[in-house]
């Protein structure tokens, strides 16, 4: 077994992307559908990694409800979509943008993006790619009225129009440092005629989008998606002739398939299962820190969390270090602040970021301090509170830890088990109660997603996660600046001011930053450890090698 862990820091970015609207899906990988994993074929190429392979089987947990990104915005499922519908530009895990369908991209001013479209590209059905297809694809993912799940990510896009024989120009309604990367992530290019003709069923098995990618879907069922090479593909062909993406329903089923030789790869849904995969002879483990935060949200507008001493008491009563291994094995780390440091290093030096984090006053696990804080509160006589949790997760373990540690102090905690789907519904309906276990992710290293937990509008609007109902007036302009200005120094000052105030007033209790983990077997390897955004953008298949 070989393990590769990526710890290198990303290069400084001028372009950034806020939290995925489907962040919940990133957290909840794996809970439906199972079936025959298919067969894996030996790779050709004399073991040097440069050959082709007849077949590659990748395991995911959950079957998609659509293969159209506007109807199932999930980074893991986008790893399938981007095999046949390509991005305009390819976004990497460190935020780098490289040419793809667009061979050149310019930004003449803060409100304009100009794409020069590659000539000679054809869709899998043989039709030529035109600038009109690019415009349709951009309008498709920005269509609020049609209910596009991607629309909140591209809200600053005002228009897209053909401005030359091979040119498309996008106009923004306001400066947005995330706009170009947002479009690179979600604007997966489709044949506009096919999309319009099949609008009602687009993404279903009877109307899989037609794209320009290296593969074409031949079958889509709740058990698996089957793909074969696109004979019209314009670029360098990836290693496998055919791909099966199987939906195993659980890591246990996936590791059994890998152990039997019928699965070549697996995207882990629960990192605690990693030792099972590591015990399989010949596996290669690829792990990268996810740009994700797990945390507790405390509703500061209602009792008892309207009292800062209660919030601090809860923070002191959680043994984050003690719960880490049981929750994540070795595939996570405690957060120093509300967001991982990797979201700050693109806009400031590593030294500046480290100095800032070192200057925050941590709320450590200390039951004596928890008792002191509760004694100072207006609820010193005790109270009851219910915590919704998903079973066998960091949520449940930390809730039980709070229950045990606070009971002697007069706090009665009960837990209510919710399913992943119920949890998602609570998130998007803002029905999260007094205290809620939350997770959100950024697609590239950038602190812009902080706006979603501190702004006034994020208390109620779709895509907002301010379940703490905490929106200090002095932070509102700073939160807006994070997503509406391109000045790195000003954005770093805004982010650190917000993070400092969160640390002091505790509307949220930071918990963990997990890893993104993939496992390969049967001689397959990656040229580098893929990040979640490498999966979403389709880079993972380009970096796959057969040994």
Short mmCIF file of C-alpha atoms in Angstrom, two decimals:
data_model
loop_
_atom_site.label_atom_id
_atom_site.label_comp_id
_atom_site.label_asym_id
_atom_site.label_seq_id
_atom_site.Cartn_x
_atom_site.Cartn_y
_atom_site.Cartn_z
CA UNK A 1 0.00 0.00 0.00
CA UNK A 2 1.29 3.41 -1.00
CA UNK A 3 0.05 6.67 0.49
CA UNK A 4 0.47 10.08 -1.13
CA UNK A 5 -0.49 13.16 0.85
CA UNK A 6 -0.48 16.61 -0.66
CA UNK A 7 0.56 19.35 1.77
CA UNK A 8 2.00 21.87 -0.65
CA UNK A 9 0.58 25.37 -0.45
CA UNK A 10 -1.27 26.82 -3.44
CA UNK A 11 0.18 29.61 -5.50
CA UNK A 12 -1.22 33.09 -4.96
CA UNK A 13 -4.52 33.55 -6.77
CA UNK A 14 -6.05 36.52 -8.49
CA UNK A 15 -9.25 34.53 -9.00
CA UNK A 16 -11.28 32.85 -6.31
CA UNK A 17 -14.45 30.88 -5.82
CA UNK A 18 -16.90 30.98 -2.93
CA UNK A 19 -18.59 28.01 -1.31
CA UNK A 20 -20.27 25.48 -3.54
CA UNK A 21 -24.02 25.78 -3.36
CA UNK A 22 -24.05 22.00 -3.08
CA UNK A 23 -21.59 21.92 -0.19
CA UNK A 24 -23.92 19.64 1.71
CA UNK A 25 -23.43 17.03 -0.97
CA UNK A 26 -19.68 17.20 -0.50
CA UNK A 27 -20.08 16.27 3.15
CA UNK A 28 -22.58 13.51 2.58
CA UNK A 29 -20.90 11.40 -0.07
CA UNK A 30 -22.36 7.97 -0.17
CA UNK A 31 -25.80 6.78 0.88
CA UNK A 32 -27.84 5.20 -1.92
CA UNK A 33 -27.78 2.54 -4.58
CA UNK A 34 -25.56 -0.49 -5.05
CA UNK A 35 -24.97 -2.97 -7.78
CA UNK A 36 -22.52 -4.98 -9.85
CA UNK A 37 -19.28 -3.06 -9.99
CA UNK A 38 -18.48 -4.43 -13.42
CA UNK A 39 -15.15 -5.91 -14.35
CA UNK A 40 -11.70 -4.38 -14.44
CA UNK A 41 -9.28 -5.12 -17.23
CA UNK A 42 -5.52 -5.29 -17.01
CA UNK A 43 -3.71 -2.24 -18.31
CA UNK A 44 -1.53 -2.25 -21.37
CA UNK A 45 1.75 -0.38 -21.45
CA UNK A 46 4.32 -2.65 -19.83
CA UNK A 47 3.78 -1.23 -16.39
CA UNK A 48 5.33 2.18 -17.10
CA UNK A 49 2.10 4.10 -16.46
CA UNK A 50 1.93 5.44 -20.02
CA UNK A 51 -0.33 2.82 -21.57
CA UNK A 52 -4.04 2.56 -22.03
CA UNK A 53 -6.53 0.43 -20.15
CA UNK A 54 -9.55 -1.35 -21.53
CA UNK A 55 -11.68 -0.49 -18.52
CA UNK A 56 -11.65 1.49 -15.27
CA UNK A 57 -14.24 1.18 -12.50
CA UNK A 58 -14.59 4.03 -9.99
CA UNK A 59 -16.79 3.77 -6.91
CA UNK A 60 -18.90 6.60 -5.50
CA UNK A 61 -21.43 6.44 -2.71
CA UNK A 62 -24.52 8.15 -4.06
CA UNK A 63 -26.23 7.93 -7.43
CA UNK A 64 -27.04 11.32 -8.99
CA UNK A 65 -30.63 12.37 -9.59
CA UNK A 66 -29.47 14.13 -12.77
CA UNK A 67 -26.42 14.33 -15.02
CA UNK A 68 -27.10 18.03 -15.68
CA UNK A 69 -25.08 20.24 -13.32
CA UNK A 70 -27.94 22.74 -12.84
CA UNK A 71 -30.09 19.96 -11.38
CA UNK A 72 -27.48 18.12 -9.31
CA UNK A 73 -24.72 20.48 -8.21
CA UNK A 74 -22.36 18.13 -6.39
CA UNK A 75 -18.60 18.19 -6.87
CA UNK A 76 -18.28 14.41 -6.70
CA UNK A 77 -21.00 13.83 -9.31
CA UNK A 78 -19.42 16.57 -11.44
CA UNK A 79 -16.51 14.15 -11.68
CA UNK A 80 -18.81 12.13 -13.96
CA UNK A 81 -20.38 15.11 -15.75
CA UNK A 82 -17.02 16.63 -16.68
CA UNK A 83 -16.06 13.42 -18.50
CA UNK A 84 -18.57 14.24 -21.25
CA UNK A 85 -19.41 17.95 -20.77
CA UNK A 86 -16.20 19.92 -20.44
CA UNK A 87 -15.54 23.24 -18.70
CA UNK A 88 -14.70 26.38 -20.65
CA UNK A 89 -11.49 26.67 -18.64
CA UNK A 90 -10.11 23.97 -16.38
CA UNK A 91 -9.89 24.93 -12.69
CA UNK A 92 -7.27 23.11 -10.61
CA UNK A 93 -7.15 22.37 -6.91
CA UNK A 94 -4.78 25.27 -6.23
CA UNK A 95 -7.00 27.70 -8.11
CA UNK A 96 -4.98 27.80 -11.33
CA UNK A 97 -7.00 28.31 -14.51
CA UNK A 98 -5.79 26.70 -17.75
CA UNK A 99 -7.18 26.87 -21.29
CA UNK A 100 -9.65 24.22 -22.38
CA UNK A 101 -12.63 24.90 -24.66
CA UNK A 102 -11.51 28.52 -24.48
CA UNK A 103 -7.94 28.72 -25.78
CA UNK A 104 -7.56 32.27 -24.47
CA UNK A 105 -9.34 34.31 -21.78
CA UNK A 106 -8.88 38.03 -21.09
CA UNK A 107 -10.37 40.41 -18.53
CA UNK A 108 -10.03 43.93 -19.99
CA UNK A 109 -11.76 45.44 -16.95
CA UNK A 110 -13.43 44.42 -13.69
CA UNK A 111 -16.79 43.86 -15.40
CA UNK A 112 -15.76 41.94 -18.53
CA UNK A 113 -14.53 38.42 -19.37
CA UNK A 114 -13.71 37.61 -23.01
CA UNK A 115 -13.40 34.01 -24.18
CA UNK A 116 -11.68 33.06 -27.44
CA UNK A 117 -13.19 29.69 -28.35
CA UNK A 118 -11.00 26.89 -29.67
CA UNK A 119 -11.59 26.13 -33.36
CA UNK A 120 -12.33 22.66 -34.74
CA UNK A 121 -14.00 21.24 -31.61
CA UNK A 122 -16.97 18.91 -32.16
CA UNK A 123 -19.64 17.52 -29.88
CA UNK A 124 -19.87 13.76 -29.47
CA UNK A 125 -22.78 13.76 -31.95
CA UNK A 126 -20.55 15.25 -34.65
CA UNK A 127 -22.00 18.76 -34.54
CA UNK A 128 -19.46 21.62 -34.43
CA UNK A 129 -19.05 23.65 -31.23
CA UNK A 130 -20.11 27.26 -31.78
CA UNK A 131 -19.93 30.41 -29.64
CA UNK A 132 -23.73 30.17 -29.41
CA UNK A 133 -23.29 26.88 -27.50
CA UNK A 134 -21.00 28.65 -25.03
CA UNK A 135 -23.54 31.43 -24.51
CA UNK A 136 -26.35 28.91 -23.99
CA UNK A 137 -24.25 26.93 -21.50
CA UNK A 138 -23.47 30.06 -19.48
CA UNK A 139 -27.10 31.18 -19.48
CA UNK A 140 -28.14 27.66 -18.49
CA UNK A 141 -26.06 27.64 -15.29
CA UNK A 142 -27.02 31.22 -14.37
CA UNK A 143 -30.78 30.77 -14.90
CA UNK A 144 -32.38 31.69 -11.58
CA UNK A 145 -35.95 31.44 -12.91
CA UNK A 146 -35.36 27.86 -14.10
CA UNK A 147 -34.10 26.96 -10.62
CA UNK A 148 -30.49 26.27 -11.59
CA UNK A 149 -28.69 25.05 -8.47
CA UNK A 150 -25.57 26.75 -9.82
CA UNK A 151 -27.18 30.20 -10.11
CA UNK A 152 -26.18 31.49 -6.67
CA UNK A 153 -22.54 30.88 -7.56
CA UNK A 154 -22.80 32.97 -10.74
CA UNK A 155 -25.08 35.74 -9.48
CA UNK A 156 -22.77 38.51 -10.71
CA UNK A 157 -23.05 37.37 -14.36
CA UNK A 158 -25.30 39.89 -16.11
CA UNK A 159 -25.05 38.71 -19.72
CA UNK A 160 -23.21 36.53 -22.21
CA UNK A 161 -23.18 37.24 -25.93
CA UNK A 162 -21.36 36.30 -29.11
CA UNK A 163 -18.99 39.14 -29.99
CA UNK A 164 -16.95 37.54 -32.78
CA UNK A 165 -16.65 34.48 -35.01
CA UNK A 166 -14.92 32.60 -32.19
CA UNK A 167 -15.54 34.99 -29.29
CA UNK A 168 -17.93 35.21 -26.35
CA UNK A 169 -18.06 38.16 -23.95
CA UNK A 170 -19.48 37.96 -20.43
CA UNK A 171 -20.55 41.13 -18.63
CA UNK A 172 -20.78 41.30 -14.83
CA UNK A 173 -23.25 43.38 -12.82
CA UNK A 174 -20.52 44.25 -10.31
CA UNK A 175 -16.82 43.49 -9.74
CA UNK A 176 -16.52 39.89 -8.59
CA UNK A 177 -13.11 38.27 -7.95
CA UNK A 178 -14.82 34.86 -8.13
CA UNK A 179 -16.72 35.21 -11.41
CA UNK A 180 -14.20 33.70 -13.81
CA UNK A 181 -13.41 30.74 -11.56
CA UNK A 182 -17.12 30.24 -10.86
CA UNK A 183 -17.83 29.91 -14.57
CA UNK A 184 -14.81 27.64 -15.00
CA UNK A 185 -16.26 25.32 -12.40
CA UNK A 186 -19.94 25.14 -13.34
CA UNK A 187 -20.33 26.17 -17.00
CA UNK A 188 -19.97 22.66 -18.43
CA UNK A 189 -20.43 23.12 -22.17
CA UNK A 190 -23.42 21.44 -23.82
CA UNK A 191 -24.92 21.22 -27.30
CA UNK A 192 -27.47 24.06 -27.11
CA UNK A 193 -29.85 22.52 -29.65
CA UNK A 194 -30.01 19.24 -27.72
CA UNK A 195 -30.43 21.10 -24.43
CA UNK A 196 -33.32 23.19 -25.74
CA UNK A 197 -35.04 20.24 -27.40
CA UNK A 198 -34.82 18.15 -24.21
CA UNK A 199 -35.23 20.89 -21.61
CA UNK A 200 -37.77 19.06 -19.45
CA UNK A 201 -35.78 15.81 -19.20
CA UNK A 202 -32.24 17.13 -19.52
CA UNK A 203 -29.91 15.12 -17.30
CA UNK A 204 -32.16 12.07 -17.09
CA UNK A 205 -31.10 8.73 -18.67
CA UNK A 206 -33.21 9.48 -21.75
CA UNK A 207 -31.62 12.93 -22.24
CA UNK A 208 -28.01 12.89 -21.06
CA UNK A 209 -26.39 16.20 -22.09
CA UNK A 210 -24.30 16.13 -25.27
CA UNK A 211 -20.81 17.51 -24.74
CA UNK A 212 -17.29 17.72 -26.16
CA UNK A 213 -15.51 15.69 -23.47
CA UNK A 214 -13.32 12.61 -23.89
CA UNK A 215 -16.22 10.25 -23.16
CA UNK A 216 -19.88 9.75 -23.98
CA UNK A 217 -22.45 8.16 -21.68
CA UNK A 218 -23.82 4.85 -22.97
CA UNK A 219 -25.96 3.95 -19.94
CA UNK A 220 -27.17 5.66 -16.76
CA UNK A 221 -28.97 3.73 -14.01
CA UNK A 222 -29.27 4.01 -10.21
CA UNK A 223 -26.52 1.39 -10.02
CA UNK A 224 -23.92 2.77 -12.42
CA UNK A 225 -23.04 5.17 -15.22
CA UNK A 226 -21.25 3.61 -18.19
CA UNK A 227 -19.05 5.65 -20.53
CA UNK A 228 -16.95 4.95 -23.62
CA UNK A 229 -14.49 7.02 -25.62
CA UNK A 230 -15.82 9.95 -27.65
CA UNK A 231 -14.49 9.36 -31.15
CA UNK A 232 -14.77 13.09 -31.88
CA UNK A 233 -12.72 14.25 -28.87
CA UNK A 234 -10.37 17.10 -29.79
CA UNK A 235 -7.78 16.62 -27.02
CA UNK A 236 -5.35 14.01 -25.71
CA UNK A 237 -7.23 10.82 -24.89
CA UNK A 238 -7.18 9.68 -21.25
CA UNK A 239 -6.02 6.17 -20.28
CA UNK A 240 -9.25 4.08 -20.05
CA UNK A 241 -11.19 3.03 -23.15
CA UNK A 242 -14.31 2.57 -21.01
CA UNK A 243 -15.32 3.82 -17.56
CA UNK A 244 -17.87 2.50 -15.11
CA UNK A 245 -18.85 4.70 -12.17
CA UNK A 246 -20.57 2.41 -9.67
CA UNK A 247 -22.67 3.64 -6.75
CA UNK A 248 -21.82 1.31 -3.91
CA UNK A 249 -23.93 2.91 -1.20
CA UNK A 250 -21.20 2.61 1.44
CA UNK A 251 -17.44 2.44 1.83
CA UNK A 252 -17.78 -1.11 3.15
CA UNK A 253 -19.32 -2.26 -0.14
CA UNK A 254 -16.68 -0.33 -2.05
CA UNK A 255 -13.75 -1.86 -0.22
CA UNK A 256 -15.22 -5.33 -0.69
CA UNK A 257 -15.41 -4.66 -4.43
CA UNK A 258 -11.84 -3.39 -4.46
CA UNK A 259 -10.66 -6.37 -2.43
CA UNK A 260 -12.25 -8.73 -4.97
CA UNK A 261 -10.58 -6.88 -7.85
CA UNK A 262 -13.81 -5.58 -9.37
CA UNK A 263 -13.22 -1.93 -8.46
CA UNK A 264 -10.16 0.08 -9.48
CA UNK A 265 -10.86 3.25 -7.52
CA UNK A 266 -13.00 4.62 -4.69
CA UNK A 267 -13.82 8.07 -3.44
CA UNK A 268 -14.20 7.62 0.32
CA UNK A 269 -17.33 8.91 2.01
CA UNK A 270 -16.16 8.18 5.57
CA UNK A 271 -12.42 8.55 6.27
CA UNK A 272 -12.70 6.21 9.26
CA UNK A 273 -12.95 3.40 6.70
CA UNK A 274 -9.51 4.19 5.27
CA UNK A 275 -7.65 1.42 7.18
CA UNK A 276 -9.86 -1.16 5.44
CA UNK A 277 -8.63 0.10 2.06
CA UNK A 278 -5.02 0.42 3.23
CA UNK A 279 -5.04 -3.26 4.15
CA UNK A 280 -5.73 -4.25 0.52
CA UNK A 281 -2.53 -5.28 -1.24
CA UNK A 282 -1.41 -2.90 -3.98
CA UNK A 283 -3.65 0.05 -3.14
CA UNK A 284 -2.53 3.65 -3.53
CA UNK A 285 -4.05 6.24 -1.19
CA UNK A 286 -4.30 9.90 -2.24
CA UNK A 287 -5.19 12.44 0.43
CA UNK A 288 -5.46 16.23 0.27
CA UNK A 289 -6.83 18.70 2.84
CA UNK A 290 -10.36 19.61 1.88
CA UNK A 291 -11.26 23.30 1.80
CA UNK A 292 -14.03 22.51 4.25
CA UNK A 293 -15.06 23.48 7.76
CA UNK A 294 -17.10 21.42 10.19
CA UNK A 295 -18.52 23.54 13.01
CA UNK A 296 -21.39 24.08 15.45
CA UNK A 297 -23.70 27.02 14.80
CA UNK A 298 -25.30 28.64 17.88
CA UNK A 299 -28.42 30.78 17.43
CA UNK A 300 -27.46 34.02 19.14
CA UNK A 301 -30.98 35.46 18.78
CA UNK A 302 -32.70 33.03 21.17
CA UNK A 303 -32.15 31.52 24.59
CA UNK A 304 -29.84 30.16 25.82
CA UNK A 305 -27.29 31.05 23.15
CA UNK A 306 -28.13 34.75 23.26
CA UNK A 307 -25.74 34.73 26.23
CA UNK A 308 -22.05 34.79 25.28
CA UNK A 309 -21.11 32.93 28.45
CA UNK A 310 -23.26 29.97 27.43
CA UNK A 311 -21.63 29.94 24.01
CA UNK A 312 -18.17 30.00 25.54
CA UNK A 313 -19.14 27.26 27.99
CA UNK A 314 -20.18 24.98 25.12
CA UNK A 315 -16.92 25.69 23.31
CA UNK A 316 -14.90 24.82 26.42
CA UNK A 317 -16.89 21.60 26.93
CA UNK A 318 -16.00 19.90 23.61
CA UNK A 319 -12.89 17.70 23.57
CA UNK A 320 -12.01 18.21 19.93
CA UNK A 321 -8.63 16.47 20.12
CA UNK A 322 -10.07 13.52 21.98
CA UNK A 323 -12.84 13.01 19.42
CA UNK A 324 -10.65 13.46 16.34
CA UNK A 325 -9.51 9.89 15.75
CA UNK A 326 -12.91 8.35 16.42
CA UNK A 327 -14.53 10.81 14.02
CA UNK A 328 -12.00 10.86 11.18
CA UNK A 329 -9.17 8.45 11.88
CA UNK A 330 -6.06 10.26 10.68
CA UNK A 331 -7.87 12.15 7.92
CA UNK A 332 -8.68 15.50 9.57
CA UNK A 333 -7.30 18.16 11.88
CA UNK A 334 -8.84 20.64 14.37
CA UNK A 335 -9.54 24.09 12.98
CA UNK A 336 -7.64 27.06 14.39
CA UNK A 337 -10.33 29.44 13.12
CA UNK A 338 -13.70 29.32 11.43
CA UNK A 339 -12.08 28.48 8.08
CA UNK A 340 -8.90 26.58 7.15
CA UNK A 341 -5.68 28.57 6.78
CA UNK A 342 -5.56 27.54 3.10
CA UNK A 343 -8.43 29.95 2.44
CA UNK A 344 -6.26 32.86 3.60
CA UNK A 345 -2.86 32.10 2.03
CA UNK A 346 -3.95 33.16 -1.49
CA UNK A 347 -4.45 36.75 -0.32
CA UNK A 348 -1.58 37.05 2.18
CA UNK A 349 1.82 35.51 2.83
CA UNK A 350 2.02 32.31 4.85
CA UNK A 351 3.87 34.21 7.56
CA UNK A 352 1.08 36.79 7.83
CA UNK A 353 -1.53 34.06 8.01
CA UNK A 354 0.37 32.07 10.63
CA UNK A 355 0.96 35.19 12.73
CA UNK A 356 -2.74 36.00 12.59
CA UNK A 357 -3.83 32.50 13.60
CA UNK A 358 -1.27 32.40 16.41
CA UNK A 359 -2.72 35.64 17.75
CA UNK A 360 -6.25 34.27 18.09
CA UNK A 361 -7.26 33.29 21.59
CA UNK A 362 -8.24 29.61 21.38
CA UNK A 363 -11.15 28.30 23.41
CA UNK A 364 -9.60 25.12 24.74
CA UNK A 365 -11.21 22.06 26.23
CA UNK A 366 -11.47 22.97 29.91
CA UNK A 367 -14.44 21.89 32.03
CA UNK A 368 -13.49 24.24 34.88
CA UNK A 369 -13.67 27.20 32.51
CA UNK A 370 -16.95 25.86 31.12
CA UNK A 371 -18.36 25.86 34.67
CA UNK A 372 -17.07 29.39 35.28
CA UNK A 373 -18.67 30.70 32.08
CA UNK A 374 -22.04 29.06 32.83
CA UNK A 375 -22.00 30.51 36.35
CA UNK A 376 -21.66 34.00 34.85
CA UNK A 377 -24.59 33.51 32.48
CA UNK A 378 -28.23 34.39 32.98
CA UNK A 379 -28.98 30.68 32.62
CA UNK A 380 -26.79 29.55 35.53
CA UNK A 381 -29.63 27.40 36.94
CA UNK A 382 -29.46 25.16 33.89
CA UNK A 383 -31.51 24.54 30.75
CA UNK A 384 -32.40 21.94 28.15
CA UNK A 385 -31.37 21.89 24.50
CA UNK A 386 -31.79 19.43 21.62
CA UNK A 387 -29.03 18.71 19.09
CA UNK A 388 -29.87 17.25 15.64
CA UNK A 389 -27.10 14.90 14.51
CA UNK A 390 -26.31 12.35 11.85
CA UNK A 391 -25.50 8.95 13.31
CA UNK A 392 -21.92 7.69 13.49
CA UNK A 393 -20.44 11.07 12.59
CA UNK A 394 -18.43 13.87 14.20
CA UNK A 395 -21.81 15.48 14.88
CA UNK A 396 -23.05 12.63 17.05
CA UNK A 397 -19.75 12.09 18.84
CA UNK A 398 -19.33 15.76 19.78
CA UNK A 399 -23.00 16.00 20.83
CA UNK A 400 -22.58 13.03 23.15
CA UNK A 401 -19.38 14.59 24.46
CA UNK A 402 -21.26 17.81 25.26
CA UNK A 403 -24.05 15.80 26.86
CA UNK A 404 -21.65 14.01 29.19
CA UNK A 405 -19.55 17.06 30.07
CA UNK A 406 -22.37 19.55 30.65
CA UNK A 407 -24.80 17.33 32.57
CA UNK A 408 -22.95 17.89 35.90
CA UNK A 409 -23.31 21.63 35.26
CA UNK A 410 -27.10 21.45 35.02
CA UNK A 411 -27.39 21.40 31.21
CA UNK A 412 -29.61 18.64 29.81
CA UNK A 413 -28.74 17.76 26.22
CA UNK A 414 -30.79 15.40 24.10
CA UNK A 415 -29.88 14.27 20.61
CA UNK A 416 -32.20 13.74 17.66
CA UNK A 417 -30.93 11.57 14.82
CA UNK A 418 -31.55 12.92 11.33
CA UNK A 419 -30.81 11.36 7.96
CA UNK A 420 -28.43 13.02 5.49
CA UNK A 421 -31.40 14.11 3.40
CA UNK A 422 -33.18 15.60 6.43
CA UNK A 423 -30.00 17.46 7.34
CA UNK A 424 -29.77 18.91 3.82
CA UNK A 425 -33.42 19.97 3.97
CA UNK A 426 -32.81 21.71 7.30
CA UNK A 427 -29.84 23.58 5.81
CA UNK A 428 -31.66 24.85 2.74
CA UNK A 429 -34.88 25.68 4.59
CA UNK A 430 -32.96 27.46 7.40
CA UNK A 431 -34.84 25.25 9.89
CA UNK A 432 -31.83 24.62 12.10
CA UNK A 433 -33.04 25.38 15.63
CA UNK A 434 -31.01 26.56 18.60
CA UNK A 435 -27.79 24.71 17.79
CA UNK A 436 -26.85 22.99 14.56
CA UNK A 437 -23.88 20.94 13.27
CA UNK A 438 -22.82 22.52 9.99
CA UNK A 439 -20.30 21.87 7.21
CA UNK A 440 -19.45 24.03 4.23
CA UNK A 441 -16.78 24.01 1.57
CA UNK A 442 -14.91 26.42 -0.66
CA UNK A 443 -14.09 25.29 -4.15
CA UNK A 444 -10.73 27.11 -4.24
CA UNK A 445 -8.63 28.74 -1.52
CA UNK A 446 -10.40 32.02 -0.78
CA UNK A 447 -12.17 33.47 2.28
CA UNK A 448 -15.15 34.88 0.36
CA UNK A 449 -17.51 32.27 1.77
CA UNK A 450 -17.33 34.00 5.17
CA UNK A 451 -20.01 36.34 3.85
CA UNK A 452 -22.43 33.42 3.92
CA UNK A 453 -22.18 33.10 7.70
CA UNK A 454 -22.03 36.72 8.85
CA UNK A 455 -24.09 38.84 6.48
CA UNK A 456 -27.58 40.03 7.30
CA UNK A 457 -29.05 38.59 4.09
CA UNK A 458 -27.47 35.18 4.78
CA UNK A 459 -29.84 34.76 7.73
CA UNK A 460 -32.71 33.98 5.36
CA UNK A 461 -31.67 33.84 1.71
CA UNK A 462 -30.92 30.68 -0.26
CA UNK A 463 -27.23 29.90 -0.20
CA UNK A 464 -26.78 31.70 3.12
CA UNK A 465 -25.67 29.79 6.20
CA UNK A 466 -26.01 32.39 8.96
CA UNK A 467 -27.90 30.01 11.24
CA UNK A 468 -26.34 31.80 14.20
CA UNK A 469 -28.41 34.88 13.32
CA UNK A 470 -25.24 36.82 13.98
CA UNK A 471 -24.76 39.86 11.76
CA UNK A 472 -22.88 42.65 13.56
CA UNK A 473 -23.42 45.94 11.68
CA UNK A 474 -19.71 46.73 11.73
CA UNK A 475 -18.96 43.56 9.74
CA UNK A 476 -21.46 43.99 6.90
CA UNK A 477 -19.33 46.15 4.61
CA UNK A 478 -16.31 43.95 5.31
CA UNK A 479 -18.27 40.82 4.40
CA UNK A 480 -19.40 42.44 1.13
CA UNK A 481 -15.84 43.46 0.31
CA UNK A 482 -14.72 39.83 0.47
CA UNK A 483 -16.75 39.04 -2.65
CA UNK A 484 -16.93 42.39 -4.41
CA UNK A 485 -13.37 43.74 -4.39
CA UNK A 486 -10.07 42.45 -5.79
CA UNK A 487 -7.67 44.17 -3.37
CA UNK A 488 -5.84 41.37 -1.53
CA UNK A 489 -4.68 43.50 1.40
CA UNK A 490 -8.16 44.87 1.98
CA UNK A 491 -9.74 41.43 1.70
CA UNK A 492 -7.22 39.95 4.17
CA UNK A 493 -7.99 42.72 6.66
CA UNK A 494 -11.72 42.08 6.20
CA UNK A 495 -11.36 38.31 6.64
CA UNK A 496 -9.15 38.55 9.73
CA UNK A 497 -11.43 41.12 11.35
CA UNK A 498 -14.42 38.80 10.85
CA UNK A 499 -12.52 35.73 12.07
CA UNK A 500 -11.29 37.57 15.16
CA UNK A 501 -14.80 38.65 16.10
CA UNK A 502 -16.09 35.10 15.59
CA UNK A 503 -13.35 33.85 17.91
CA UNK A 504 -14.28 36.41 20.55
CA UNK A 505 -18.09 36.22 20.40
CA UNK A 506 -18.42 32.49 19.55
CA UNK A 507 -21.50 32.41 17.30
CA UNK A 508 -19.80 29.36 15.80
CA UNK A 509 -17.59 26.69 17.35
CA UNK A 510 -14.93 25.58 14.81
CA UNK A 511 -14.37 21.83 14.84
CA UNK A 512 -12.47 20.11 12.01
CA UNK A 513 -10.98 20.35 8.53
CA UNK A 514 -11.31 16.91 6.89
CA UNK A 515 -9.27 15.38 4.09
CA UNK A 516 -10.46 14.46 0.61
CA UNK A 517 -9.42 10.84 0.07
CA UNK A 518 -9.32 8.63 -3.01
CA UNK A 519 -7.93 5.09 -3.27
CA UNK A 520 -6.73 3.33 -6.43
CA UNK A 521 -5.87 -0.34 -7.01
CA UNK A 522 -5.07 -2.84 -9.78
CA UNK A 523 -2.03 -0.92 -10.96
CA UNK A 524 -3.74 2.43 -11.46
CA UNK A 525 -2.11 5.58 -10.10
CA UNK A 526 -2.48 9.36 -10.25
CA UNK A 527 0.33 11.67 -11.34
CA UNK A 528 -0.56 13.80 -8.29
CA UNK A 529 -3.04 13.60 -5.45
CA UNK A 530 -6.38 14.94 -6.73
CA UNK A 531 -8.32 17.56 -4.83
CA UNK A 532 -12.10 17.69 -4.82
CA UNK A 533 -11.98 20.42 -7.45
CA UNK A 534 -9.73 18.27 -9.64
CA UNK A 535 -12.51 15.70 -9.54
CA UNK A 536 -15.23 18.26 -10.31
CA UNK A 537 -13.32 19.74 -13.25
CA UNK A 538 -12.39 16.40 -14.83
CA UNK A 539 -8.65 16.78 -14.23
CA UNK A 540 -8.63 13.51 -12.32
CA UNK A 541 -9.12 11.42 -15.45
CA UNK A 542 -6.36 13.29 -17.29
CA UNK A 543 -3.98 12.47 -14.40
CA UNK A 544 -4.90 8.78 -14.23
CA UNK A 545 -2.20 6.31 -15.24
CA UNK A 546 -2.23 2.55 -15.80
CA UNK A 547 0.76 0.60 -14.54
#
